[in-house]
Phi, psi and omega in degrees: 000140178232150182240130182215118179059037176081359180252124182263121181225171179288325181235130182288158178295330180294318178293324179292333181280345178283154185301308184291316180297320180294318180295317180296318181300309183290329177294313178297319180298316180296318180297315181298315181297316181295316182298312181292328176296316179294320181297317184274321183268344180302308178299322178295318179296316179298321182293315182293314181287327178296329178290344179265357184268163173283168180298322179289320183291323182288340181263353186284156178232129357286157182288155177273146180285332180219139182299135180293321179227087184304136182235085177299342180300339179300323179292321178295316178298320179297319182297318184275314186291326182263002180053052185294332179300315179293317181295318179293322178296315178301314182295318178297321179297314178295321180294319179297318177295321178297319178298313182298312182296317182292320179297323182285304189279319179292322177295317179297318180295315181294321180295318180293320180289328184273314189252323181277333173050071180289168177296135182063026179298319180293325178294317179298316179297318178298318178295323178295318181291331178294336178294340177291340179277349181274126178301141182299326181296331181293331184273352184300312184296308180296326177294319181294319178298322178293321183291319182285344176210085183298125182304148178071304182280337180055052178252146175262116185262010177299139182064017174251139179300337179295337177294335176266321185291312189297315178296334181280344183294314182279075182252101184296324181295315179294321177297320178295317178300313181296318180298316179299322178292315180297328178297331182281348178284127185303141178291339178301324178294319178297317180295320179296319179295322179294321178293330178279359177090014181284137175282163177305322178293319178295322178296318178298315185287320188265337185242306187292308185297316178299329179278349187253019182301320179300313183287329175294325175295321178297313180298321180296317180294320177299320180294318180296312182293327179297318179288319186294323185264350183290144182232306188297312183294312175299327179295326181282318189261353177236067184286336183285139180302331183285344183248007184291151171275174186293322180293318179290321180295317178297319178296319183295325182271352187291338183297317182250022183242139177303147185299322181294327177288323177296318178296320177298320177296323178295323177297313180298320180293331182276341185301313182302317182290324177295318179297316180299317180294316181296325181286320189250017182297324178294321178294325179297312182294317181293324179291325180284328183271325179292128182095350177286335178236137176268151175141000000 
């Protein structure tokens, strides 16, 4: 470690200004950037270009970097043959409901733990966080048993959107994110609202929520991506073709569909989430960092 002008870094500024140190630094930086770019963008590039290839070309070894005879018709065939419009609508519907349920119930839970501070609130939060240590696969069986025979009401939720919405409501990670953000909101605002006669619900609606738009955006994006990329759970609870999500629908049709058309369908299915991330990436970063430090 070297110290220069009060800033502690791994490499001092004096070493970076020297010829050899500067060359090594920029070489390593370029290598790291290129490697990570290939790791993350390589599969996306293969998927987009693979959807433009013929069936024989996409299966050949070694693969070609660019299709010899691009076939955009594969995207049209994927859209019509796999009924992607219906699958995308179903997935969007489930994602919208998941966002609504999580914003209502997770926000209420985080607000009560952060500002209302109930008895044994820290114990409840600790128990909720311990659920993050349980592998998701372990919960599949008890969740499925609950869905096919909902306790007390004895309802079968198969092929019902509630089979997807209800398990997503109890999201300990989102509740923790929201609580940490609410903790950073000054208590003076809460005290001023209380002196003005505002109820806790009024304080939440008029003060907390308007200040929490960044973190609410993060929770919404997490809810959308969780529904969009999930496969096993929708496959279990949405067996009817009319209620399938896009990931389950593509898998169901993949058996009798050419591989290049399946890849084209995967590209179309990935486009909405990529667009959402590109549009709201600044909100994601600001929502995750804001509230991480108090002061």
